[in-house]
XYZ file of C-alpha atoms in Angstrom:
726
model
C -17.395 28.398 89.971
C -18.059 30.012 93.430
C -18.648 33.565 93.578
C -16.462 34.124 96.158
C -12.644 33.389 97.664
C -11.663 33.744 101.223
C -8.591 33.758 101.845
C -7.110 33.707 106.227
C -3.418 34.822 105.886
C -0.983 35.092 109.430
C 0.125 38.260 110.471
C 3.631 38.647 107.922
C 4.822 40.404 105.050
C 4.917 37.057 102.615
C 1.717 36.698 102.754
C 0.528 39.633 100.581
C 2.047 38.267 97.895
C 0.022 34.102 98.222
C -3.127 37.206 98.797
C -1.459 39.101 95.078
C -1.926 36.154 93.137
C -5.210 34.558 94.858
C -6.576 37.272 93.397
C -5.544 37.421 89.586
C -6.221 32.654 90.254
C -9.476 34.846 90.670
C -10.488 37.110 88.422
C -8.861 35.378 85.256
C -11.248 31.826 86.456
C -13.992 34.582 86.300
C -13.316 36.158 82.831
C -12.521 38.983 84.587
C -9.502 40.388 83.261
C -9.325 44.064 83.014
C -10.110 44.058 86.422
C -6.505 42.001 87.118
C -3.886 44.684 87.648
C -5.949 47.348 89.126
C -7.437 45.128 91.234
C -4.061 42.859 91.953
C -2.002 46.163 92.979
C -4.973 47.670 95.449
C -5.023 44.664 97.435
C -1.621 44.313 97.569
C -1.791 47.855 99.246
C -4.304 46.778 101.744
C -3.100 43.684 102.841
C 0.662 45.915 103.190
C -1.357 48.266 105.118
C -3.273 45.635 107.286
C -0.012 43.267 108.022
C 1.810 46.260 109.452
C -0.836 48.473 110.796
C -2.129 45.344 112.916
C -1.621 42.504 115.268
C -3.630 39.799 114.097
C -4.552 37.460 110.859
C -6.096 39.123 107.742
C -8.818 38.203 105.710
C -8.430 38.608 101.922
C -12.252 37.550 99.726
C -12.962 38.477 97.071
C -16.665 39.275 95.672
C -18.113 38.943 92.136
C -20.549 41.729 92.119
C -23.033 42.527 88.595
C -21.079 44.416 87.497
C -17.996 43.025 88.060
C -15.570 42.576 91.698
C -15.369 43.768 95.436
C -12.360 43.103 97.184
C -12.029 42.981 100.455
C -9.104 43.201 103.422
C -10.207 42.560 107.149
C -8.021 42.823 110.245
C -8.634 42.309 113.870
C -7.993 46.302 114.800
C -10.806 49.043 114.638
C -8.219 51.851 113.623
C -9.589 53.047 110.430
C -7.343 53.836 107.585
C -6.132 57.475 107.013
C -5.645 58.956 103.505
C -3.331 61.246 103.669
C -2.603 64.697 102.444
C -0.108 64.202 98.694
C 3.428 65.275 100.270
C 6.763 64.286 98.783
C 7.943 64.641 102.481
C 6.448 61.689 102.922
C 7.118 57.644 102.301
C 3.889 56.044 103.124
C 0.098 57.103 102.316
C 0.117 56.983 98.825
C 0.196 53.368 98.637
C -3.966 54.140 99.903
C -4.825 57.505 97.307
C -3.290 55.139 94.650
C -5.340 52.757 96.027
C -8.706 55.682 95.530
C -7.286 56.111 92.038
C -7.708 52.493 90.520
C -10.426 51.386 92.723
C -14.087 52.405 91.259
C -15.504 53.040 94.589
C -13.569 51.866 97.890
C -14.719 52.132 101.576
C -14.313 50.724 104.915
C -16.880 49.186 107.306
C -16.292 48.578 111.302
C -16.886 44.839 112.445
C -16.915 43.639 115.667
C -13.473 42.114 115.607
C -12.282 44.920 113.825
C -12.877 46.310 110.570
C -13.597 45.537 106.447
C -11.378 48.103 103.682
C -12.935 47.263 100.757
C -12.277 48.320 97.047
C -14.890 47.349 93.498
C -13.814 47.651 90.611
C -16.336 47.347 87.483
C -16.025 45.574 84.288
C -18.097 48.406 81.896
C -17.837 52.218 81.731
C -20.294 53.719 85.019
C -20.525 56.331 87.357
C -17.202 57.036 90.275
C -19.154 56.113 93.613
C -18.402 58.818 96.220
C -15.478 59.281 98.358
C -17.267 61.250 100.511
C -17.710 57.848 102.292
C -13.795 57.798 103.476
C -13.871 60.853 104.719
C -17.229 59.298 107.107
C -14.300 57.183 109.935
C -12.617 60.239 110.339
C -14.397 61.667 113.174
C -13.862 61.475 115.782
C -17.806 61.318 116.897
C -17.571 58.592 116.301
C -18.870 57.790 119.549
C -15.776 55.527 120.532
C -17.255 55.051 123.846
C -19.842 52.353 121.897
C -17.519 50.039 119.461
C -15.706 48.538 122.636
C -17.407 49.813 126.048
C -13.868 51.408 127.138
C -14.517 55.676 128.924
C -11.989 57.439 126.893
C -11.508 61.031 128.409
C -11.646 64.163 126.086
C -8.030 65.739 125.547
C -7.332 69.607 124.987
C -4.151 70.190 123.900
C -5.222 73.338 121.706
C -3.561 74.763 118.530
C -1.068 73.775 116.183
C 0.503 74.808 113.332
C -1.579 71.600 110.471
C 1.861 71.294 108.796
C 4.347 70.426 111.706
C 0.968 67.942 112.558
C 1.709 66.513 109.161
C 5.649 65.886 108.561
C 5.804 64.948 112.373
C 3.140 62.211 111.727
C 4.790 61.415 107.968
C 8.033 60.655 109.898
C 7.182 58.358 112.072
C 5.437 56.559 109.428
C 8.241 56.888 106.682
C 9.767 56.006 109.978
C 8.076 52.236 110.616
C 7.894 51.772 106.982
C 11.559 51.565 106.532
C 12.067 49.510 110.253
C 9.338 46.669 108.652
C 11.254 46.751 105.275
C 14.222 46.169 106.857
C 13.107 43.966 108.459
C 11.385 42.047 105.889
C 14.345 41.937 104.032
C 16.271 40.096 107.261
C 13.251 37.861 106.925
C 13.895 37.000 103.638
C 18.073 37.061 103.799
C 18.180 39.705 101.742
C 19.341 43.010 104.048
C 20.786 42.308 107.872
C 18.991 40.754 110.404
C 17.404 43.649 112.590
C 17.721 43.264 117.049
C 15.330 42.322 118.225
C 15.056 44.919 120.901
C 14.540 47.310 118.429
C 11.980 45.048 116.669
C 9.759 45.523 119.919
C 10.795 48.961 119.647
C 8.923 49.641 116.392
C 6.166 47.213 117.731
C 6.068 49.893 120.861
C 5.806 52.604 118.491
C 2.994 51.087 116.054
C 0.484 49.512 118.707
C 0.638 51.274 121.781
C 0.261 54.725 120.534
C -2.004 53.612 118.008
C -5.277 55.540 119.129
C -3.696 58.921 119.239
C -1.568 59.404 116.337
C -3.836 58.389 113.692
C -6.533 60.335 115.624
C -4.223 63.783 115.524
C -3.149 63.183 111.872
C -6.579 62.583 110.868
C -7.937 66.041 112.345
C -4.414 66.983 110.254
C -5.825 65.630 107.519
C -9.081 67.823 108.112
C -7.845 71.356 109.213
C -5.606 70.272 105.987
C -9.229 70.635 103.577
C -9.932 73.338 105.192
C -6.991 75.249 103.990
C -6.792 75.727 107.958
C -3.078 76.913 108.664
C -4.071 75.844 112.415
C -5.042 72.604 113.558
C -7.333 72.771 116.951
C -6.413 69.223 118.752
C -9.091 67.454 120.700
C -8.887 63.220 121.994
C -11.022 60.512 123.151
C -8.793 58.524 124.784
C -8.636 55.779 127.889
C -7.639 56.142 130.838
C -4.357 53.703 129.889
C -3.897 56.119 126.741
C -0.936 58.021 129.057
C 0.995 54.848 129.454
C 0.721 53.837 126.096
C 2.259 57.878 125.402
C 5.436 57.078 127.787
C 5.700 54.392 126.097
C 5.602 55.502 122.939
C 8.079 58.221 123.332
C 10.693 56.138 125.163
C 11.036 53.889 122.096
C 10.966 56.791 119.786
C 13.928 57.843 121.614
C 15.643 54.815 121.410
C 14.772 54.827 117.681
C 16.960 57.698 117.468
C 19.760 57.348 119.225
C 19.736 53.575 117.415
C 19.992 56.456 114.145
C 22.332 58.336 115.136
C 24.601 55.351 116.683
C 23.761 53.190 112.695
C 23.961 56.405 111.208
C 20.500 56.523 109.930
C 20.480 59.919 110.508
C 17.067 59.877 107.156
C 15.147 58.431 109.445
C 16.728 60.800 113.293
C 13.665 63.081 114.480
C 14.219 66.948 113.950
C 14.521 68.495 116.116
C 10.926 70.224 115.934
C 8.709 67.302 115.816
C 11.163 66.405 118.607
C 9.629 69.197 121.338
C 6.205 68.353 119.549
C 5.927 65.110 120.220
C 7.055 65.001 124.346
C 5.146 68.285 124.406
C 1.841 66.474 123.138
C 2.063 63.924 125.304
C 3.956 65.173 128.348
C -0.065 67.238 128.005
C -1.981 64.023 127.584
C -0.048 62.189 130.171
C -0.636 65.172 132.964
C -3.966 65.469 131.580
C -5.248 62.139 131.433
C -4.289 61.512 135.154
C -5.790 64.927 136.016
C -8.757 62.789 134.982
C -8.693 59.494 136.537
C -8.097 60.763 139.482
C -11.310 63.004 139.493
C -9.520 66.335 139.115
C -11.645 68.718 137.313
C -9.661 70.004 134.309
C -7.408 72.203 134.005
C -5.441 74.029 131.244
C -2.052 72.896 129.619
C 0.815 74.628 128.112
C 0.803 75.718 124.838
C 2.276 74.894 122.505
C 3.080 77.981 121.946
C 4.184 78.259 125.249
C 6.529 74.893 124.382
C 8.020 76.552 122.053
C 9.605 79.272 123.438
C 10.625 77.415 126.225
C 12.378 75.301 124.349
C 13.909 78.811 122.627
C 15.648 80.000 125.478
C 17.067 76.619 126.189
C 18.288 76.328 123.506
C 20.029 80.142 124.105
C 21.279 79.512 127.200
C 22.713 76.264 124.895
C 24.157 77.738 122.953
C 25.397 80.300 125.305
C 27.073 77.600 127.061
C 28.061 76.344 124.236
C 29.426 79.103 122.985
C 31.389 79.558 126.478
C 32.671 75.858 126.291
C 34.078 75.784 122.930
C 36.671 78.944 123.404
C 37.142 77.552 126.995
C 38.297 74.720 124.902
C 40.336 76.691 122.407
C 41.850 78.801 125.463
C 43.046 75.276 126.709
C 44.040 74.225 123.365
C 46.763 77.643 122.790
C 47.870 77.190 126.653
C 48.573 73.657 126.478
C 51.216 74.648 123.886
C 51.531 78.369 125.418
C 56.155 78.145 127.295
C 56.500 81.838 128.218
C 54.189 84.733 130.438
C 53.439 86.300 126.447
C 52.294 83.386 124.804
C 50.110 82.391 128.107
C 48.882 86.191 127.960
C 48.252 85.578 123.809
C 46.726 82.590 124.148
C 44.007 83.729 126.752
C 42.958 86.730 126.765
C 42.219 86.475 122.481
C 39.394 84.445 123.352
C 38.375 84.761 127.295
C 37.788 88.807 125.585
C 36.099 86.911 122.621
C 34.275 84.106 124.520
C 32.652 87.572 127.184
C 32.784 90.568 124.627
C 34.874 92.030 126.461
C 36.400 95.106 125.539
C 39.482 95.172 127.043
C 41.268 92.410 129.141
C 44.562 92.020 130.721
C 47.379 89.689 132.356
C 49.108 90.874 136.117
C 51.633 88.513 137.807
C 53.591 89.027 140.552
C 57.200 90.286 141.035
C 57.519 90.003 144.322
C 58.499 93.428 144.133
C 57.137 97.175 144.018
C 55.426 96.522 140.665
C 53.371 93.784 139.702
C 54.696 92.483 136.058
C 52.152 92.754 132.931
C 53.382 90.233 130.456
C 49.866 90.893 127.375
C 47.120 92.791 127.657
C 44.256 93.563 124.532
C 42.102 96.276 123.531
C 43.928 98.650 126.132
C 45.334 101.318 125.008
C 49.461 102.313 125.685
C 47.797 105.078 128.797
C 45.948 101.489 130.461
C 49.174 99.513 129.244
C 51.395 101.711 131.329
C 49.392 102.162 134.768
C 48.581 98.132 134.634
C 52.947 97.910 134.724
C 52.950 100.445 137.199
C 50.631 99.024 139.881
C 51.554 98.177 143.096
C 51.034 94.876 144.420
C 49.678 96.393 147.821
C 46.881 99.050 145.131
C 43.564 99.713 146.089
C 42.712 98.123 141.869
C 40.809 95.472 141.110
C 43.517 92.756 140.115
C 46.603 93.765 143.731
C 42.805 92.974 145.357
C 42.206 89.314 143.885
C 46.004 88.998 143.994
C 45.915 90.138 146.895
C 42.720 88.133 149.522
C 42.805 85.578 146.147
C 38.791 86.634 146.011
C 37.787 87.203 142.539
C 36.068 90.711 141.855
C 33.085 91.167 139.505
C 32.104 95.321 139.450
C 28.588 95.753 137.861
C 27.261 98.620 136.770
C 29.297 102.205 136.978
C 28.280 102.812 140.449
C 29.228 99.619 141.983
C 32.826 100.723 140.410
C 33.062 104.432 141.766
C 32.562 103.158 145.582
C 34.947 100.296 145.479
C 37.189 101.367 143.103
C 36.897 105.032 142.585
C 40.020 105.180 140.761
C 39.295 102.442 138.103
C 37.187 106.093 136.995
C 39.891 107.762 135.938
C 42.183 104.487 134.876
C 39.347 103.697 132.465
C 36.811 105.984 131.294
C 35.103 103.414 129.226
C 35.264 101.291 131.380
C 31.682 100.295 133.702
C 32.028 96.707 134.565
C 34.691 94.565 135.289
C 35.901 90.991 136.250
C 38.953 90.394 138.437
C 40.159 86.356 139.203
C 42.940 85.920 141.379
C 45.523 82.742 139.820
C 46.156 79.890 141.854
C 47.806 77.277 141.891
C 47.276 75.339 145.156
C 48.639 77.568 147.862
C 51.000 80.488 145.551
C 48.943 83.277 143.418
C 51.218 83.859 140.763
C 48.666 86.650 138.942
C 45.207 87.957 137.837
C 42.990 88.130 134.947
C 41.280 91.073 133.840
C 38.680 92.105 131.649
C 36.991 95.886 130.713
C 33.191 96.233 129.637
C 31.607 99.735 127.957
C 28.463 98.702 129.712
C 26.983 97.365 132.536
C 27.358 93.414 132.986
C 25.420 91.174 135.160
C 27.983 88.279 135.860
C 25.520 84.952 134.916
C 26.407 82.165 137.097
C 27.700 80.260 133.961
C 29.615 84.174 133.197
C 31.519 82.996 137.058
C 32.181 79.825 136.334
C 33.388 80.268 132.405
C 35.759 82.930 133.842
C 37.275 81.539 137.243
C 37.984 78.174 134.855
C 39.865 80.281 132.307
C 42.014 81.488 135.694
C 42.281 77.554 136.831
C 44.145 76.671 132.995
C 45.438 80.304 133.020
C 47.809 79.733 136.398
C 48.865 76.024 135.267
C 49.812 77.356 132.023
C 52.169 79.864 133.838
C 53.507 77.398 135.942
C 54.109 75.459 132.997
C 55.779 77.893 131.334
C 57.763 78.773 134.879
C 58.784 74.672 134.653
C 59.619 74.201 131.378
C 61.417 77.665 131.608
C 64.003 76.785 134.852
C 64.045 72.864 133.354
C 65.654 74.439 129.842
C 68.427 77.085 132.666
C 69.214 73.230 133.834
C 69.445 71.425 130.762
C 71.641 74.778 128.950
C 73.910 75.199 132.827
C 74.633 71.044 132.761
C 75.237 71.163 129.126
C 78.036 74.513 129.254
C 79.102 72.361 132.092
C 80.165 69.495 129.744
C 81.858 71.995 127.162
C 85.256 73.997 127.909
C 84.121 77.292 129.050
C 86.828 78.722 126.439
C 89.438 77.471 124.278
C 92.848 77.245 125.158
C 95.128 79.265 123.003
C 97.660 77.545 121.364
C 100.938 78.400 119.859
C 101.343 78.483 116.271
C 97.365 77.016 116.174
C 94.462 78.818 115.182
C 91.176 77.084 116.840
C 87.702 77.372 116.769
C 84.450 75.867 118.325
C 81.177 75.963 117.538
C 77.561 73.913 119.640
C 74.146 74.050 118.799
C 71.748 72.097 120.543
C 69.309 70.610 118.306
C 65.032 72.171 118.329
C 64.602 73.904 121.806
C 67.208 73.102 124.320
C 65.139 71.853 126.854
C 67.407 67.495 126.538
C 70.848 67.688 126.767
C 72.409 66.171 124.380
C 75.669 64.374 124.331
C 76.804 65.687 121.150
C 80.790 67.157 122.908
C 84.860 68.745 122.542
C 87.683 69.347 124.738
C 90.922 70.081 124.483
C 94.048 69.889 126.838
C 97.579 70.288 127.556
C 99.740 66.990 127.965
C 103.361 69.723 128.235
C 104.864 72.625 126.683
C 103.518 72.421 122.079
C 100.840 69.221 122.535
C 97.940 69.331 123.066
C 95.121 66.593 123.383
C 91.612 66.762 122.018
C 88.596 64.709 121.776
C 84.859 65.361 120.084
C 82.487 63.424 120.452
C 78.769 62.023 119.885
C 76.818 59.866 122.961
C 73.343 57.923 121.361
C 70.212 59.781 122.877
C 69.788 62.748 125.297
C 69.032 63.338 128.329
C 70.263 63.419 132.101
C 71.535 59.595 131.051
C 73.217 61.218 127.644
C 74.774 63.820 129.905
C 76.318 61.601 132.576
C 77.809 59.374 130.350
C 79.299 62.241 128.284
C 80.513 63.148 131.422
C 81.633 60.249 131.701
C 83.723 59.573 128.837
C 85.493 63.565 128.603
C 87.040 63.292 132.014
C 88.459 59.312 130.988
C 89.370 61.274 128.489
C 91.572 64.030 130.326
C 93.213 61.638 132.840
C 93.583 58.663 131.087
C 95.993 60.499 128.570
C 97.483 61.531 131.930
C 98.708 58.296 132.641
C 99.199 57.326 128.261
C 99.069 59.402 126.243
C 98.452 56.492 123.144
C 96.094 57.343 121.564
C 95.165 53.758 121.359
C 95.703 52.021 124.014
C 93.394 55.579 125.658
C 90.772 54.690 123.345
C 90.525 50.913 124.517
C 90.438 51.651 128.286
C 88.011 53.545 127.576
C 85.893 51.419 125.636
C 87.339 49.006 128.917
C 84.835 51.620 131.488
C 82.216 51.648 129.348
C 80.722 48.382 129.522
C 81.910 48.289 132.958
C 78.838 47.040 134.907
C 78.096 50.619 136.174
C 78.201 52.053 133.295
C 76.360 48.963 131.140
C 73.246 49.649 132.998
C 72.191 52.900 130.675
C 72.312 50.964 127.669
C 74.385 53.759 125.983
C 77.272 53.870 123.279
C 78.978 57.144 121.674
C 81.958 57.794 118.609
C 85.090 58.848 119.408
C 87.332 60.200 118.418
C 90.904 61.623 120.154
C 93.587 63.571 118.643
C 96.971 65.124 119.137
C 98.151 68.380 118.004
C 101.843 68.813 117.706
C 102.416 71.848 116.923
C 105.897 74.484 115.335
C 106.490 77.777 113.571
C 106.191 74.827 109.927
C 103.474 73.846 110.410
C 100.838 70.869 112.742
C 100.866 67.852 113.008
C 97.974 66.257 113.795
C 97.218 61.979 114.634
C 94.465 60.780 115.567
C 92.804 57.325 116.441
C 88.551 56.911 115.277
C 86.838 54.570 117.161
C 83.287 54.899 115.504
C 83.127 58.861 114.598
C 82.744 60.584 111.265
C 85.220 61.160 109.046
C 87.171 64.833 109.135
C 86.787 67.053 106.393
C 90.084 68.883 105.468
C 90.572 71.883 102.979
C 93.867 72.637 101.615
C 95.112 76.097 101.206
C 94.850 75.345 97.071
C 90.820 75.144 97.536
C 90.766 71.529 97.966
C 88.646 69.471 99.782
C 88.258 65.862 100.818
C 87.221 63.921 103.475
C 89.951 61.100 105.932
C 88.202 58.608 106.139
C 87.816 56.444 108.947
C 86.002 53.676 110.859
C 86.732 51.831 113.950
C 83.386 50.092 116.522
C 81.244 52.145 118.226
C 82.115 52.307 122.181
C 80.629 50.717 124.885
C 79.532 47.888 122.959
C 81.298 45.817 122.869
C 83.923 44.292 125.492
C 87.045 43.834 122.227
C 87.436 46.999 119.913
C 89.122 47.660 117.049
C 91.028 51.253 116.881
C 92.394 53.352 113.793
C 94.090 56.500 114.278
C 95.617 58.416 110.599
C 98.121 61.180 110.155
C 97.484 64.458 109.344
C 100.111 67.100 108.863
C 98.601 70.822 108.737
C 100.977 73.101 106.125
C 100.043 77.240 106.830
C 96.402 77.501 104.768
C 95.278 74.001 105.561
C 92.003 73.576 107.447
C 91.227 70.076 109.421
C 86.731 70.545 110.249
C 86.237 67.853 112.727
C 82.312 67.352 113.534
C 79.509 64.874 114.850
C 77.273 63.737 113.034
C 74.326 67.494 113.672
C 76.090 68.907 110.661
C 75.715 65.912 107.659
C 72.995 64.913 109.352
C 70.838 67.784 108.774
C 67.194 67.332 107.053
C 65.359 69.891 104.957
C 61.908 68.195 104.812
C 63.700 66.072 101.627
C 66.504 65.106 102.693
C 69.594 64.942 104.332
C 72.458 68.031 104.401
C 75.325 65.037 104.238
C 78.799 65.351 103.348
C 78.327 66.863 100.317
C 76.532 69.258 101.778
C 79.309 70.259 104.147
C 81.984 69.878 101.160
C 80.399 73.016 99.693
C 80.447 75.265 102.957
C 83.433 73.885 103.237
C 84.731 75.223 100.179
C 82.694 79.177 99.813
C 83.718 80.105 104.276
C 86.586 82.517 104.062
C 89.200 81.398 106.038
C 90.084 81.168 109.307
C 88.359 78.762 111.959
C 86.133 81.393 114.227
C 85.100 82.462 110.140
C 84.511 78.553 109.344
C 82.768 77.177 112.101
C 80.612 79.616 111.562
C 79.925 79.425 107.992
C 79.805 76.087 108.352
C 76.864 75.916 111.382
C 75.216 78.813 109.243
C 74.740 76.912 105.979
C 73.222 73.834 108.052
C 69.775 75.735 109.862
C 69.147 77.658 106.470
C 69.089 74.230 105.041
C 67.148 72.573 108.019
C 64.856 75.978 108.072
C 66.763 76.830 111.496
C 65.834 74.050 113.834
C 68.637 71.282 113.659
C 66.758 67.693 114.641
C 70.294 66.084 115.994
C 73.029 68.507 118.414
C 75.526 69.689 116.321
C 79.030 70.742 117.396
C 82.720 71.341 114.899
C 85.860 72.114 115.535
C 88.602 73.683 113.622
C 92.165 73.075 113.436
C 93.765 75.789 111.308
C 97.662 76.327 111.866
C 98.549 80.335 112.700
């Protein structure tokens, strides 16, 4: 057989396997099987490095020697491999350590077209060759000018921690390794495709800036070998390394963005590496551009000074982020504040914490001789009392801010005493203060003030924060006022739909309760009414219009007023209900798409008892408690009103003797929830059984039990009417 084989491969991952098998086959044919395993591992590593880090074809050759065999891998890159320091953090470079330990000797040789990387394997025991040859190509004194004829410029970067250099370079190597493996997996069909743009970025990282990267790595490794904790970086680079550096920096920044988006966080550049990378490339580019333009060398920024700059920037960013987080928290708290007191609590707690203030207060204009103080933090009672007695015309910071619309910033005791001498007696411990107006458009609602026990220079960031806090506070106060006005309007409207008070009816004990749902902001659709026909004959009604708000209130008014008018013209209960339905389904009402349930009844009282007649349209049946304590539900049925032109009305007659009670209610009672279930009719009958005698006592007991069951808040309006003989 021949004493040499030489095979050329394209620069592809799959060619590594072909090279390994060719070497195994040749060693087997040469009866050098004892060298086969070590040689196969070594050629795999060397061929893989050539594929990963060069852009041209790879040649693998095996030569027989007197003592064994020599494997040579040739590529087109003049950059020499670097044997790294042993590190658990690095996922790359370990292969060359493996080569060094498996081969009897190995080294690197420059060639006109690139380089040869070789390893020798001896079949007989012998002295292992020295590896000092490996250190020789690391030197920056190789006179690259003579190697490729391209002029180079000396770049002085100064001292950098050796460990940081090794970590930063290992990270980039790890990044390249992982993405190249991903590319090979995509080619083999075992992983997803790598985006073409990302592949181009990796190409820029691997090849465009390789000379500078390799030089830094070599110097760091030499410093580590010598036990130096800092490496003095000197680079000899061609002019085009400036543009290559910028492309390299841009590529790594984009790759970092991809890693964050794809949640490949182990591949994202650590912050300290990013700072180093931006510093040294910036310095490198600046020095190269100066050299190109013929300017004399100039000492650049040291890495230590760059770190100090970064610390300042981080501190500023942290302060800004802290204030932004506090402002966000305040805005979130203010969004649910529905009273001046809750607004004050939210803004003062967050504002004082963000600013480090010793005290704070919210003062509001009342239109009178004194300012309102809905809340303070950090002030003793004496200061709070003075604030509450403060006049809008006082020469004090909050009053001035409210009066003029201009913020007040007091940064020292001298400034405080000069502008506001009254403050010294009011707040003895206060040295600095700010007070800013609370304004909506041209309306000034009040002022926000914070006090400090030490001199305070209010920077631009702090001033913007306080002004933003004041703007949010003013909006929250305006919302709270609008909310309060809406609640008041809803209450007045709701009361307008209910009788102001129940009439006195001879021989009848009559009582009612009404409880709006939630916070009472929306007008509900529940109603009840009692009105006289003649002598001891009265009409009553209880009903529930679906929904809430103005439309429900309007329909409630139509139902109540229509029933009063209809019963004056037609006392027959069924006929009145039929006419009411005609009104509700008419063109004037139908567009609202609302319906209701109603019980219309009449009361005829005498000393012997009460006769109650009822006509029901879809409303829950009343509950009846007899004098003997028994309880039942009067069955009712009938159609909803306002849905169909033709309805079915159910009538009932009930006679109440002394000791009997009739309870009419809306579904807010039976449908009250405790999270696990409903109050239902059983809850109503149970409450009715426990209630004391008397109509008012029964109505109050039912309301109390429902609220207790639902945790104090009902999820629908609740109305109860109780009728008893007296």
